[in-house]
CSV table of C-alpha atoms and ligand atoms in Angstrom, one decimal:
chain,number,residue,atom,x,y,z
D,1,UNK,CA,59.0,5.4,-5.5
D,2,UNK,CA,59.7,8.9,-4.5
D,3,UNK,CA,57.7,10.5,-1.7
D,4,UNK,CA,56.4,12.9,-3.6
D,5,UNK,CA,55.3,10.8,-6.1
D,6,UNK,CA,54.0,8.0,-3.1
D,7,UNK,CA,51.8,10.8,-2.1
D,8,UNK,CA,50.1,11.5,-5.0
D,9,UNK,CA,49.4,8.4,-5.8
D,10,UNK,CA,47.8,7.6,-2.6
D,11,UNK,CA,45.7,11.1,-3.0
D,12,UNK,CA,44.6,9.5,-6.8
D,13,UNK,CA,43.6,6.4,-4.9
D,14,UNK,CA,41.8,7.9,-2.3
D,15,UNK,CA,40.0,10.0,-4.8
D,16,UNK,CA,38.9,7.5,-6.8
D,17,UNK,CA,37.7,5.5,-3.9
D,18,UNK,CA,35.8,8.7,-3.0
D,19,UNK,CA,34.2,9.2,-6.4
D,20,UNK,CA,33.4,5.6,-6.9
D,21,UNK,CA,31.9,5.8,-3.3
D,22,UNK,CA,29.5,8.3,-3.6
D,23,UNK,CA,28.8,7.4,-7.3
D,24,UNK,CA,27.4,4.0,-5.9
D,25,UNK,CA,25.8,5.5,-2.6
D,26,UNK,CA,23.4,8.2,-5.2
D,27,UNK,CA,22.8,5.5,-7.8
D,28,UNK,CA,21.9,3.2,-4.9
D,29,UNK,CA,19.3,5.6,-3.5
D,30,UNK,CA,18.1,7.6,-6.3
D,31,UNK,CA,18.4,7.3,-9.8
D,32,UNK,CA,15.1,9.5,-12.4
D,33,UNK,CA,12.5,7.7,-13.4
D,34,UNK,CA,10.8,9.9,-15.5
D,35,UNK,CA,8.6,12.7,-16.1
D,36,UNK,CA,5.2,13.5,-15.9
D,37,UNK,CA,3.1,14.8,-18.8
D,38,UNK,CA,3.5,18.5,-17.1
D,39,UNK,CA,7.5,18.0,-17.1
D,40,UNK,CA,8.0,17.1,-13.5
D,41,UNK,CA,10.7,14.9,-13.0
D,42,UNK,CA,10.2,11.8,-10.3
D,43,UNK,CA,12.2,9.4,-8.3
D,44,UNK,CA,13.0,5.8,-7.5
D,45,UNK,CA,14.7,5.5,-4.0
D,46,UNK,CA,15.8,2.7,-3.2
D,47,UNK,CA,15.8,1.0,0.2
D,48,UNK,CA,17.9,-1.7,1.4
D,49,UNK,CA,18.3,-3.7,4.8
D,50,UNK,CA,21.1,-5.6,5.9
D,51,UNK,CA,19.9,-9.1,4.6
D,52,UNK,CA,19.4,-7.8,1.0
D,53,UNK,CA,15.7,-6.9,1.3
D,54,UNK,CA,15.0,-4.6,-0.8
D,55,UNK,CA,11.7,-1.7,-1.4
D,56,UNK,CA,12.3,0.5,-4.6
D,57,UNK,CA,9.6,3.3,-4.1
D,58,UNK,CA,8.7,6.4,-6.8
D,59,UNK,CA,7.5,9.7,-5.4
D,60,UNK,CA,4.8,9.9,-7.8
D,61,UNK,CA,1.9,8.4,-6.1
D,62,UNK,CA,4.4,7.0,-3.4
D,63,UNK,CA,4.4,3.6,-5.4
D,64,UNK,CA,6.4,0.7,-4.1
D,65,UNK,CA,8.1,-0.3,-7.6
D,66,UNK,CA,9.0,-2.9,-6.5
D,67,UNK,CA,10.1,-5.4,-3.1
D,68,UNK,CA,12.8,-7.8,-3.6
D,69,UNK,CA,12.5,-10.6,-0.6
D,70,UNK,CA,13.8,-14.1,0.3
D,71,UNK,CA,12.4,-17.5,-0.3
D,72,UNK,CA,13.5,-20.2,2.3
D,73,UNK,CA,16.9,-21.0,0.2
D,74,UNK,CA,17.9,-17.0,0.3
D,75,UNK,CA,16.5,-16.4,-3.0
D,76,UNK,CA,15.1,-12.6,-4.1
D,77,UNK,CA,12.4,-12.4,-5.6
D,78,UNK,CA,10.2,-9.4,-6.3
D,79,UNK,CA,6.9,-9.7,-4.6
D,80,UNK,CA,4.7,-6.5,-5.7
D,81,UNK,CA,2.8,-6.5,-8.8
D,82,UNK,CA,3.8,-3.1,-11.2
D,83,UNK,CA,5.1,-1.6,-14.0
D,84,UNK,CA,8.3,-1.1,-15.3
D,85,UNK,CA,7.8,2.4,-16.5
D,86,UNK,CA,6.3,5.9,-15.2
D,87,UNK,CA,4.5,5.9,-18.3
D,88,UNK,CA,2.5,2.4,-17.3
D,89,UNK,CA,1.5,4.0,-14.2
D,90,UNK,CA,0.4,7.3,-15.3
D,91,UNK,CA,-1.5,5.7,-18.4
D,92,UNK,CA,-3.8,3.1,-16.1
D,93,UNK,CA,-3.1,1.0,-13.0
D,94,UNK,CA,-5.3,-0.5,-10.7
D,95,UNK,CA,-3.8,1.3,-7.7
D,96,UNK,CA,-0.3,-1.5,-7.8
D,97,UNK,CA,1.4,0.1,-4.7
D,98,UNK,CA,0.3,3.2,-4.7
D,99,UNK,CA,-0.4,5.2,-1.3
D,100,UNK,CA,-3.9,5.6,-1.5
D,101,UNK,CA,-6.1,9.1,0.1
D,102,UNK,CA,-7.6,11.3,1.0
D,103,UNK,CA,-9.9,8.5,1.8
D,104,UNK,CA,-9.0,5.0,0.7
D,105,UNK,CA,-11.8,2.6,-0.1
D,106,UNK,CA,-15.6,3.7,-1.2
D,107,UNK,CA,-17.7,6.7,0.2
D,108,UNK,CA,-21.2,5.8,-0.9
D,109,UNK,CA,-22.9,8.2,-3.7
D,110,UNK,CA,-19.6,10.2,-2.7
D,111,UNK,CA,-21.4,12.2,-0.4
D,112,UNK,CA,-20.7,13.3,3.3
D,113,UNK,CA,-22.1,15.5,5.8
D,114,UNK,CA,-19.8,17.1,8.2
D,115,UNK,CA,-20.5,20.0,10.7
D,116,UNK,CA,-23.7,20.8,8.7
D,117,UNK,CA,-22.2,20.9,5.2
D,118,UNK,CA,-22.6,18.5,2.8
D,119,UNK,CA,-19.7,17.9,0.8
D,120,UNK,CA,-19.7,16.1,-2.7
D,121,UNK,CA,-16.9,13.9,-4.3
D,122,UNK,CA,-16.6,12.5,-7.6
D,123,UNK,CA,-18.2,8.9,-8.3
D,124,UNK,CA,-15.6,6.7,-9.8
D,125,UNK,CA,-16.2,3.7,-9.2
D,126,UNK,CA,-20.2,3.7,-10.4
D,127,UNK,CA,-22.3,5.5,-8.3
D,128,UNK,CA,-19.6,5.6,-5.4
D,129,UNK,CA,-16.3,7.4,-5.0
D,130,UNK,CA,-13.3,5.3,-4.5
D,131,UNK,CA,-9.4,5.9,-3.5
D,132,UNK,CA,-9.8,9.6,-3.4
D,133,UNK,CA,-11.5,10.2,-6.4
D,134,UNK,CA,-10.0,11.6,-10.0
D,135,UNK,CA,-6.9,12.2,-8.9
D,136,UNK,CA,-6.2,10.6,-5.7
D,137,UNK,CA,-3.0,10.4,-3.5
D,138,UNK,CA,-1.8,7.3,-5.6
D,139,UNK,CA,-1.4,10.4,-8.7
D,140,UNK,CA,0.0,13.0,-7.4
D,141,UNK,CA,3.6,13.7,-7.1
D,142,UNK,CA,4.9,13.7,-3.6
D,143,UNK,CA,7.8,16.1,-2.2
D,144,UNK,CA,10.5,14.0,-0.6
D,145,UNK,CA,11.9,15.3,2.3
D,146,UNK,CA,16.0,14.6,1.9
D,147,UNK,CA,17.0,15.7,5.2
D,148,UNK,CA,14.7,13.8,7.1
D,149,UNK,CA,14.7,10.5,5.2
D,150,UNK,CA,17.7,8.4,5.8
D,151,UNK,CA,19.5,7.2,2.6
D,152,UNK,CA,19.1,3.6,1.8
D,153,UNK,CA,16.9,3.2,4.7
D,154,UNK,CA,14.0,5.6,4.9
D,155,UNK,CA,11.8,7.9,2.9
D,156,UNK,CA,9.8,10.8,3.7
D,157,UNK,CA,7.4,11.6,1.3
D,158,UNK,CA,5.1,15.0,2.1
D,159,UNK,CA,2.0,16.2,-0.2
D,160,UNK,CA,-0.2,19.0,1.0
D,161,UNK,CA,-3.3,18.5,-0.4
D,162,UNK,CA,-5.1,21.8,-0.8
D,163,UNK,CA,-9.1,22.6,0.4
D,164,UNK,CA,-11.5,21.3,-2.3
D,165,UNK,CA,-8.9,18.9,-3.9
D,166,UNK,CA,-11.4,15.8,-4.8
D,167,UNK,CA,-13.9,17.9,-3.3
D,168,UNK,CA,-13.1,17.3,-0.1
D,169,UNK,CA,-12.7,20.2,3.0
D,170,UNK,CA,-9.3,22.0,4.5
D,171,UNK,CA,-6.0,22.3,3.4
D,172,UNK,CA,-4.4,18.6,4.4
D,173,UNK,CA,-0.3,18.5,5.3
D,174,UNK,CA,0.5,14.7,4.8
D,175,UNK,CA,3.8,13.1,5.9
D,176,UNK,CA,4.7,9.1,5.0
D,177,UNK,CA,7.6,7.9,5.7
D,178,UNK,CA,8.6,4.2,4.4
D,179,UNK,CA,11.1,2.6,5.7
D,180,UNK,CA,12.7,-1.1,4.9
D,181,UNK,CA,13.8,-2.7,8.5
D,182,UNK,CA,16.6,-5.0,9.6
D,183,UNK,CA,14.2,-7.2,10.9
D,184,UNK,CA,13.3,-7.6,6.9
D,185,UNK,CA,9.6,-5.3,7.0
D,186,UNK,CA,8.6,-2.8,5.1
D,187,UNK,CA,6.6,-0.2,7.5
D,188,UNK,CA,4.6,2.8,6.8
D,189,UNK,CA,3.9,5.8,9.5
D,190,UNK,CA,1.4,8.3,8.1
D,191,UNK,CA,0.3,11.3,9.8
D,192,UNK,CA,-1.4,14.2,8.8
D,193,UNK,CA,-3.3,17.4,9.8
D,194,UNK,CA,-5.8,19.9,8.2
D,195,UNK,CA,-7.1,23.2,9.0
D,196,UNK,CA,-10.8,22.2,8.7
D,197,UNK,CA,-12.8,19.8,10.1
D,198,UNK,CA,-12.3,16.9,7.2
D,199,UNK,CA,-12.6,13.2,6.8
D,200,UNK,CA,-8.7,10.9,6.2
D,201,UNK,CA,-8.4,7.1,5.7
D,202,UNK,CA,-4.9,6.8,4.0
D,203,UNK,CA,-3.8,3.0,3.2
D,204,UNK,CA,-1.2,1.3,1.0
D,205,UNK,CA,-2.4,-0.5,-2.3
D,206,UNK,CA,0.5,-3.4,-2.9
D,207,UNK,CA,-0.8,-5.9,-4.8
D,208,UNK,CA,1.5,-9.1,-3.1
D,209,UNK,CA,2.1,-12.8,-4.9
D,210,UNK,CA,4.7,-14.5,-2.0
D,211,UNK,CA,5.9,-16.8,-5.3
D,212,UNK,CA,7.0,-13.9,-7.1
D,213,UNK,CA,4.9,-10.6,-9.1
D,214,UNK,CA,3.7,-12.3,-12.3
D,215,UNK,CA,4.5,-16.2,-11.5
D,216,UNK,CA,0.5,-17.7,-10.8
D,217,UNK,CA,-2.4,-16.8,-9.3
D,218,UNK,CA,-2.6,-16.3,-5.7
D,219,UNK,CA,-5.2,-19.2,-4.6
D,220,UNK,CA,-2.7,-21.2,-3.1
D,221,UNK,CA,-1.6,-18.5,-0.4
D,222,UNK,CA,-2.7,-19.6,3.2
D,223,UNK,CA,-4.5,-16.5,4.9
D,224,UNK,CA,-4.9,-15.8,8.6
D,225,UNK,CA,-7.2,-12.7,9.8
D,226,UNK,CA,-7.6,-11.8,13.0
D,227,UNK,CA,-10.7,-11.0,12.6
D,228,UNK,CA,-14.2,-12.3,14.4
D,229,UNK,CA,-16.4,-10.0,11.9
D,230,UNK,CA,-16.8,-8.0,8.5
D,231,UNK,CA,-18.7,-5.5,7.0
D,232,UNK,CA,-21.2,-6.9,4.5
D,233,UNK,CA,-21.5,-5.1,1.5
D,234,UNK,CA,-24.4,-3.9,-1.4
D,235,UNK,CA,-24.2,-5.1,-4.6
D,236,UNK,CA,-22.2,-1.2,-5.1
D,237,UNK,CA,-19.6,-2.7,-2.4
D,238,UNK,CA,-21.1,-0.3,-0.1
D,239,UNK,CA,-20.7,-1.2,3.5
D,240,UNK,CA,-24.4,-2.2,4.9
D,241,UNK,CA,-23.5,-1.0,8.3
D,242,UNK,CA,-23.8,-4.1,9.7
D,243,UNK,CA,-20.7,-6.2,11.8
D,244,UNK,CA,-21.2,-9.7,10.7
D,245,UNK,CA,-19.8,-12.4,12.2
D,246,UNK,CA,-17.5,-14.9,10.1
D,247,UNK,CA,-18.1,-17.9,11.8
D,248,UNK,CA,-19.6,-20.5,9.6
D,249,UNK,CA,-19.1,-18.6,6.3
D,250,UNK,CA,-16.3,-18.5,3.4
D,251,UNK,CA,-15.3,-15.3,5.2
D,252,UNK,CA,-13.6,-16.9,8.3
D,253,UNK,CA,-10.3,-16.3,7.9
D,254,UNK,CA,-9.1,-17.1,12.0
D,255,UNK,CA,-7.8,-20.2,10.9
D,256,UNK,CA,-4.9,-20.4,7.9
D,257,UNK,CA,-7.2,-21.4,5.2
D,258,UNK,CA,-6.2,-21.0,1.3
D,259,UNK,CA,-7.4,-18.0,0.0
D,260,UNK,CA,-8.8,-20.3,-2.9
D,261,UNK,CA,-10.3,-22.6,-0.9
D,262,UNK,CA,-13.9,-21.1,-1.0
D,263,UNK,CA,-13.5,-18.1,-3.1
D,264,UNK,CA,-16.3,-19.9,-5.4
D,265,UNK,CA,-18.6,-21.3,-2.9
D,266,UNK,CA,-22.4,-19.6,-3.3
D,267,UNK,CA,-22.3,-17.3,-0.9
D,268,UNK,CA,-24.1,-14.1,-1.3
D,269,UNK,CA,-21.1,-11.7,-0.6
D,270,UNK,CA,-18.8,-13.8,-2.1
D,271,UNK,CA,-20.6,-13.3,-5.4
D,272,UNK,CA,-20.7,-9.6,-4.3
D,273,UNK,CA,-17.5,-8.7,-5.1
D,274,UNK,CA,-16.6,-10.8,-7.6
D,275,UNK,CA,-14.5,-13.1,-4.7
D,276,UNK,CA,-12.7,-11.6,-1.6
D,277,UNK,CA,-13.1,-7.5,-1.6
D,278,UNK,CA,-13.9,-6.5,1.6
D,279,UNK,CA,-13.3,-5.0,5.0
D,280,UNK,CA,-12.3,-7.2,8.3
D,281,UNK,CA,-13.1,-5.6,11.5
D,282,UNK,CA,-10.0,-6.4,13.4
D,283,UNK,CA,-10.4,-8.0,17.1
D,284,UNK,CA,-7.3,-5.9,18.6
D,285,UNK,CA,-8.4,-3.0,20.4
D,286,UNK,CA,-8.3,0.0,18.3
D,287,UNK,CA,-5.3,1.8,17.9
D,288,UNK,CA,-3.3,-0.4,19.3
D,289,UNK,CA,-0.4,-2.1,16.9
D,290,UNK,CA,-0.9,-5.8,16.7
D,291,UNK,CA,-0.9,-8.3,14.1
D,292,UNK,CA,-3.8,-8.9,11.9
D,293,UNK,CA,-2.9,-11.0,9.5
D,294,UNK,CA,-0.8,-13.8,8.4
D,295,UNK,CA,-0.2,-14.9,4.5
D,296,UNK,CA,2.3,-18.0,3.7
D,297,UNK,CA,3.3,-19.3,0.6
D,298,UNK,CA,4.4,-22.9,0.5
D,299,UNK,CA,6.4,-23.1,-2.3
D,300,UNK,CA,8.6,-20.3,-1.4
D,301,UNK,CA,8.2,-20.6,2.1
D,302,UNK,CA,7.6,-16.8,2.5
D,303,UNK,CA,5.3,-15.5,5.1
D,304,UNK,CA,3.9,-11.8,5.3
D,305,UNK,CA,2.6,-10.6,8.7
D,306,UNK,CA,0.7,-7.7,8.6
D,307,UNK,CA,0.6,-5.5,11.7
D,308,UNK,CA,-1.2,-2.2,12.0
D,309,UNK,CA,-2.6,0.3,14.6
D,310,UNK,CA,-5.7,0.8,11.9
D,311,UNK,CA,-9.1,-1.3,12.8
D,312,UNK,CA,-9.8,-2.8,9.6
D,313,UNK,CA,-8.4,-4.2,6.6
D,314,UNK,CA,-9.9,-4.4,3.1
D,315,UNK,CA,-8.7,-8.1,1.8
D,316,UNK,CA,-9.0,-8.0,-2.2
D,317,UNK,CA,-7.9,-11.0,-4.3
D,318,UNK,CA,-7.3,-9.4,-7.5
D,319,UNK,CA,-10.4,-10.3,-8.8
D,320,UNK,CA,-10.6,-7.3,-11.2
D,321,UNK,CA,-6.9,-8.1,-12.4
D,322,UNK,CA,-7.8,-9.9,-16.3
D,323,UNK,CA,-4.3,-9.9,-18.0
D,324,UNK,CA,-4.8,-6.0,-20.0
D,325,UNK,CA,-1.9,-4.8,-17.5
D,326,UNK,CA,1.0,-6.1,-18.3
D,327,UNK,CA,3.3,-5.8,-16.2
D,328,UNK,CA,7.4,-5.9,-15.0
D,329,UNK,CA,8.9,-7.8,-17.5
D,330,UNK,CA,6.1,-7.9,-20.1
D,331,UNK,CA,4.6,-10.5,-17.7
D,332,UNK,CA,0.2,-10.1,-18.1
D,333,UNK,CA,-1.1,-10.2,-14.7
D,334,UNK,CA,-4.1,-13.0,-15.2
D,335,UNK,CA,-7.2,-12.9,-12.6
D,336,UNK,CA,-6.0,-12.7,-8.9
D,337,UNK,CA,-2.3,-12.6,-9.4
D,338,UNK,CA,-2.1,-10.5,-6.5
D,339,UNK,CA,-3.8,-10.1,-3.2
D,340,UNK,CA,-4.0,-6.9,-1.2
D,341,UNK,CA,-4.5,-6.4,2.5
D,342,UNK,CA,-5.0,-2.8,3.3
D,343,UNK,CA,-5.0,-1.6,6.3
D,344,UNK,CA,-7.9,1.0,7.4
D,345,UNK,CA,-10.9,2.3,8.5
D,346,UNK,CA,-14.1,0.9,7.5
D,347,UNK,CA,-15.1,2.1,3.9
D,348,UNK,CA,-17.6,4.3,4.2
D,349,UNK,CA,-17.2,5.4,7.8
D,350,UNK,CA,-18.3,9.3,7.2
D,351,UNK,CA,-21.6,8.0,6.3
D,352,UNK,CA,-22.3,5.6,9.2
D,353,UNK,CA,-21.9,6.8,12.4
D,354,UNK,CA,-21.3,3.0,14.2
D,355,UNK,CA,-18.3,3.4,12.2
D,356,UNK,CA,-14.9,4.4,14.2
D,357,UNK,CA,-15.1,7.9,13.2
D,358,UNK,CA,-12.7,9.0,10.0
D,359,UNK,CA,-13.2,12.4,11.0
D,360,UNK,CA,-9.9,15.0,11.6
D,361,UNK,CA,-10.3,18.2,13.3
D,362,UNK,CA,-7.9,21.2,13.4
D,363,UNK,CA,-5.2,20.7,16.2
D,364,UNK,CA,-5.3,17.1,16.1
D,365,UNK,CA,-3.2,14.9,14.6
D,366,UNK,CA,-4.0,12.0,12.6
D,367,UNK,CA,-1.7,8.9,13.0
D,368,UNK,CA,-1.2,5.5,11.5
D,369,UNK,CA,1.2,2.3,11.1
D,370,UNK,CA,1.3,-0.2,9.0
D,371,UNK,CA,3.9,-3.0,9.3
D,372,UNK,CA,4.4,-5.4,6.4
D,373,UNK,CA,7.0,-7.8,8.3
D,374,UNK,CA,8.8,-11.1,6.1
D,375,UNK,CA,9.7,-14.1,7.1
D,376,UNK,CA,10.4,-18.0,5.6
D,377,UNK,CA,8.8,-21.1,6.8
H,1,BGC,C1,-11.0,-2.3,-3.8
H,1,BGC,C2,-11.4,-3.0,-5.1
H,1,BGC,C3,-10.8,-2.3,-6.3
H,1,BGC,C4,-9.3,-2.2,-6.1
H,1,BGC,C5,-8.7,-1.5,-7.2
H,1,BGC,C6,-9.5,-2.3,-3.8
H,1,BGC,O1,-9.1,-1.5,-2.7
H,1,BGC,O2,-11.5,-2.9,-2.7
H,1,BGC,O3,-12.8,-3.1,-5.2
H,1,BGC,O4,-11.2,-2.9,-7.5
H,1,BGC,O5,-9.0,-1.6,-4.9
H,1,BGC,O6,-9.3,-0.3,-7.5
């Protein structure tokens, strides 16, 4: 072969290897996946560590699409409960992995006082506001920072959400940034800040199944909380104000029980919200970022450790989930296919003043972290 001819070949080569290259490394971290009704187009990103864990995340409502993890023998499988199309999500979803705010959880009559002025929300959820109202965080389409967000490993998703959005006071700037670890978590930093005194309780609403999204019901799951007490609810799900203790009751979590173990014993708050839905107050000092709970699935072997520097956690077990969604793969999720834990402060908190105060002033910063870290057993 001539020189000449050497060289160009090797250029073709290296081209190709260029193009084929950065074909792989865009489709890997971003491919459309759709368009709203107005004609905005959003995103999947996709997230990968170096054991094959995997987070595919949409910048409309910052919804993790899905979260590929390993069993004991190094089997994927996805373990989030969601659609397969934009189209599912934006028609009707019970908040499957959406980030959740301005508040996440229930603000009673959706009403608040703050600096003198009462501020009302919309009641969605009965007489109560829930998630953010109408159009919450989880509906919304988030700006995703490019520069800051590491392809294939993080995302930085922003969303200013402007004074009287929800009904609620001061212009909010919100950051999240998701990011998939090597040691095999999916963690979520939030932080925001507002130019008005305002109320923020921002959470994450996966709904988890450690066998696989769709496969059973999530009864079998063993559940650890660290958690001594929790916050009775009214027949609305309303937080009483009280700090109960567990001990004794179906809501004693400090030992790795099965979360179907007592789910139908006759207790009053059991009954209450239809099974598990309610808010643990953590026993690690607050603010701090400690573990406060533990879930392990024995047929899988998978184990999900939730860490966070929030004080509470709302445990639901999909007891609202009936089989209308149907979900990835035309799979009907059946009642409690999927368990949430989501990290927080107490629902309710701008209304009672025992709470650890939800409230955000000008020229502070709020800041949380959430740690959902995998493991097989
Ligand atoms: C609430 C449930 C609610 C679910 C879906 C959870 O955070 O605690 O009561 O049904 O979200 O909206």
């Amino acid at each position: 072969m001539k020189t000449s001819t050497l060289f160009t070949t090797t250029l073709l080569i290296l081209a190709l290897l260029f193009t084929s290259c950065t074909r792989q490394e865009s489709t890997m971290t971003k491919q459309s996946f759709g368009k709203t009704p107005d004609g905005t187009e959003v995103f999947l990103y996709t997230l990968r560590n170096k054991d094959g864990m995997e987070a595919r995340i949409t910048n409309y409502g910052g919804i993790v699409v899905s979260l590929l993890v390993k069993d004991r023998a190094g089997k994927l499988a996805d373990v989030v409960l969601g659609f397969d199309s934009l189209a599912s999500y934006i028609k009707d979803t019970p908040y499957f992995g959406a980030l959740v705010g301005r508040y996440g959880n229930r603000i009673g009559k959706g009403e608040f006082q703050l600096a003198g002025v009462k501020y009302t929300l919309a009641k969605n959820n009965g007489a109560n506001h829930l998630h953010g109202g109408l159009k919450g965080f989880d509906k919304v389409v988030w700006s995703v920072d490019e520069k800051a967000s590491v392809p294939g490993e993080s995302l930085v998703l922003t969303y200013l959400s402007r004074d009287g959005e929800e009904g609620y006071p001061g212009n909010l700037a919100v950051r999240v940034v998701y990011s998939v670890t090597n040691d095999n978590a999916l963690r979520i930093d939030y932080s925001a800040s507002t130019d008005k005194v305002t109320v923020v309780n921002l959470t994450h609403h996966s709904y988890f199944n450690l066998a696989g999204a769709g496969s059973s019901a999530i009864l079998d799951h063993e559940l650890f909380i660290d958690a001594g007490r929790f916050t009775p609810v009214d027949s609305g799900l309303i937080p009483t104000g009280e700090l109960k203790s567990v001990v004794g009751t179906p809501m004693d979590f400090t030992a790795q029980t099965a979360i179907g173990a007592r789910i139908n014993e006759n207790y009053e708050q059991l009954q209450k919200g239809g099974g598990y839905d309610h808010n643990w107050v953590l026993n690690k000092p607050l603010a701090s970022m400690e573990l406060a709970a533990r879930v392990y699935e024995k047929s899988s072997g998978r184990t999900m450790e939730v860490l966070t520097s929030e004080p509470g956690l709302q445990f639901y077990s999909g007891n609202f989930l009936n089989g209308t969604h149907v979900g990835k793969g035309g799979v009907k999720y059946q009642h409690r296919y999927g368990f949430c834990l989501e990290t927080q402060h107490f629902p309710d908190s701008p209304n009672k003043p025992g709470f650890p105060t939800t409230v955000l002033e000008p020229g502070k910063t709020y800041s949380s972290t959430t740690i959902y870290r995998f493991s097989t057993k």
